PDB file of C-alpha atoms in Angstrom:
ATOM      1  CA  MET J   1     148.520 101.278  88.479  1.00 44.00           C
ATOM      2  CA  LYS J   2     152.292 101.116  88.412  1.00 46.00           C
ATOM      3  CA  ASN J   3     154.811 101.078  91.227  1.00 46.00           C
ATOM      4  CA  GLY J   4     158.220 102.768  91.150  1.00 48.00           C
ATOM      5  CA  ALA J   5     159.761  99.885  89.230  1.00 49.00           C
ATOM      6  CA  GLY J   6     157.112 100.167  86.523  1.00 48.00           C
ATOM      7  CA  VAL J   7     155.466  96.848  87.354  1.00 50.00           C
ATOM      8  CA  GLU J   8     151.856  97.044  86.285  1.00 53.00           C
ATOM      9  CA  ILE J   9     149.290  95.889  88.817  1.00 53.00           C
ATOM     10  CA  ARG J  10     145.795  95.343  87.462  1.00 58.00           C
ATOM     11  CA  LEU J  11     142.717  95.592  89.655  1.00 55.00           C
ATOM     12  CA  LYS J  12     142.019  91.897  89.225  1.00 55.00           C
ATOM     13  CA  ASP J  13     145.541  91.219  90.545  1.00 58.00           C
ATOM     14  CA  LEU J  14     144.770  93.225  93.685  1.00 56.00           C
ATOM     15  CA  LEU J  15     141.530  91.322  94.103  1.00 56.00           C
ATOM     16  CA  GLY J  16     143.651  88.183  93.750  1.00 56.00           C
ATOM     17  CA  LEU J  17     144.781  88.632  97.337  1.00 53.00           C
ATOM     18  CA  LYS J  18     141.739  86.515  98.042  1.00 52.00           C
ATOM     19  CA  VAL J  19     141.619  83.659  95.573  1.00 46.00           C
ATOM     20  CA  SER J  20     139.648  80.485  95.245  1.00 39.00           C
ATOM     21  CA  LEU J  21     141.412  77.142  95.063  1.00 37.00           C
ATOM     22  CA  GLN J  22     140.633  76.940  91.351  1.00 37.00           C
ATOM     23  CA  GLU J  23     142.178  80.292  90.457  1.00 42.00           C
ATOM     24  CA  THR J  24     145.737  80.929  89.336  1.00 45.00           C
ATOM     25  CA  VAL J  25     147.980  83.634  90.714  1.00 46.00           C
ATOM     26  CA  SER J  26     150.657  85.093  88.471  1.00 45.00           C
ATOM     27  CA  CYS J  27     153.476  87.064  90.035  1.00 45.00           C
ATOM     28  CA  LYS J  28     155.541  89.907  88.659  1.00 44.00           C
ATOM     29  CA  GLU J  29     158.213  87.500  87.354  1.00 43.00           C
ATOM     30  CA  GLY J  30     155.577  85.686  85.314  1.00 43.00           C
ATOM     31  CA  LEU J  31     155.321  82.745  87.703  1.00 46.00           C
ATOM     32  CA  LYS J  32     151.998  80.953  87.640  1.00 47.00           C
ATOM     33  CA  ALA J  33     151.084  78.758  90.554  1.00 46.00           C
ATOM     34  CA  SER J  34     147.838  76.908  91.032  1.00 44.00           C
ATOM     35  CA  LEU J  35     146.316  77.225  94.480  1.00 44.00           C
ATOM     36  CA  SER J  36     144.596  73.886  94.067  1.00 42.00           C
ATOM     37  CA  ASP J  37     147.845  72.516  95.478  1.00 44.00           C
ATOM     38  CA  THR J  38     149.485  73.477  98.748  1.00 46.00           C
ATOM     39  CA  VAL J  39     150.294  77.173  98.777  1.00 53.00           C
ATOM     40  CA  THR J  40     153.948  77.487  97.850  1.00 58.00           C
ATOM     41  CA  ASP J  41     156.575  79.927  99.059  1.00 63.00           C
ATOM     42  CA  LYS J  42     156.490  81.647  95.661  1.00 63.00           C
ATOM     43  CA  VAL J  43     152.747  82.216  95.897  1.00 68.00           C
ATOM     44  CA  GLN J  44     153.249  83.550  99.410  1.00 70.00           C
ATOM     45  CA  ALA J  45     155.942  85.881  98.082  1.00 71.00           C
ATOM     46  CA  TRP J  46     153.558  87.155  95.374  1.00 72.00           C
ATOM     47  CA  ARG J  47     150.824  87.796  97.901  1.00 72.00           C
ATOM     48  CA  SER J  48     153.332  89.538 100.172  1.00 73.00           C
ATOM     49  CA  TYR J  49     154.482  91.684  97.245  1.00 72.00           C
ATOM     50  CA  LEU J  50     150.909  92.720  96.461  1.00 72.00           C
ATOM     51  CA  PHE J  51     150.099  93.282 100.129  1.00 68.00           C
ATOM     52  CA  ASN J  52     153.110  95.589 100.508  1.00 68.00           C
ATOM     53  CA  TYR J  53     152.327  97.314  97.212  1.00 65.00           C
ATOM     54  CA  VAL J  54     148.822  98.099  98.438  1.00 60.00           C
ATOM     55  CA  LYS J  55     150.218  99.390 101.740  1.00 58.00           C
ATOM     56  CA  ARG J  56     152.663 101.721  99.951  1.00 59.00           C
ATOM     57  CA  GLY J  57     150.064 102.883  97.452  1.00 56.00           C
ATOM     58  CA  THR J  58     147.556 103.832 100.141  1.00 52.00           C
ATOM     59  CA  GLY J  59     149.912 105.364 102.686  1.00 49.00           C
ATOM     60  CA  GLY J  60     149.507 102.366 104.974  1.00 46.00           C
ATOM     61  CA  THR J  61     145.749 101.911 104.648  1.00 44.00           C
ATOM     62  CA  LEU J  62     145.075  98.331 103.658  1.00 44.00           C
ATOM     63  CA  LEU J  63     142.567  97.798 100.858  1.00 44.00           C
ATOM     64  CA  CYS J  64     142.631  94.019 101.048  1.00 46.00           C
ATOM     65  CA  GLN J  65     143.264  91.416 103.712  1.00 43.00           C
ATOM     66  CA  ALA J  66     145.882  88.875 102.704  1.00 45.00           C
ATOM     67  CA  GLU J  67     144.951  85.505 104.119  1.00 42.00           C
TER      68      GLU J  67
END
């Protein structure tokens, strides 16, 4: 899937809204942050970006619950 800016979101990225402490989240700028440490503001921003992307893409119906 792609949003208006052409940023590609893969299904595994959407599923990444819920991640284990051993997984790595990569954001649209290419940032990689390990969640084995304290969740950083940049990881929060990535999750927020995905959360909002899902909301826009589904007309407001949430597919995932960001924790």
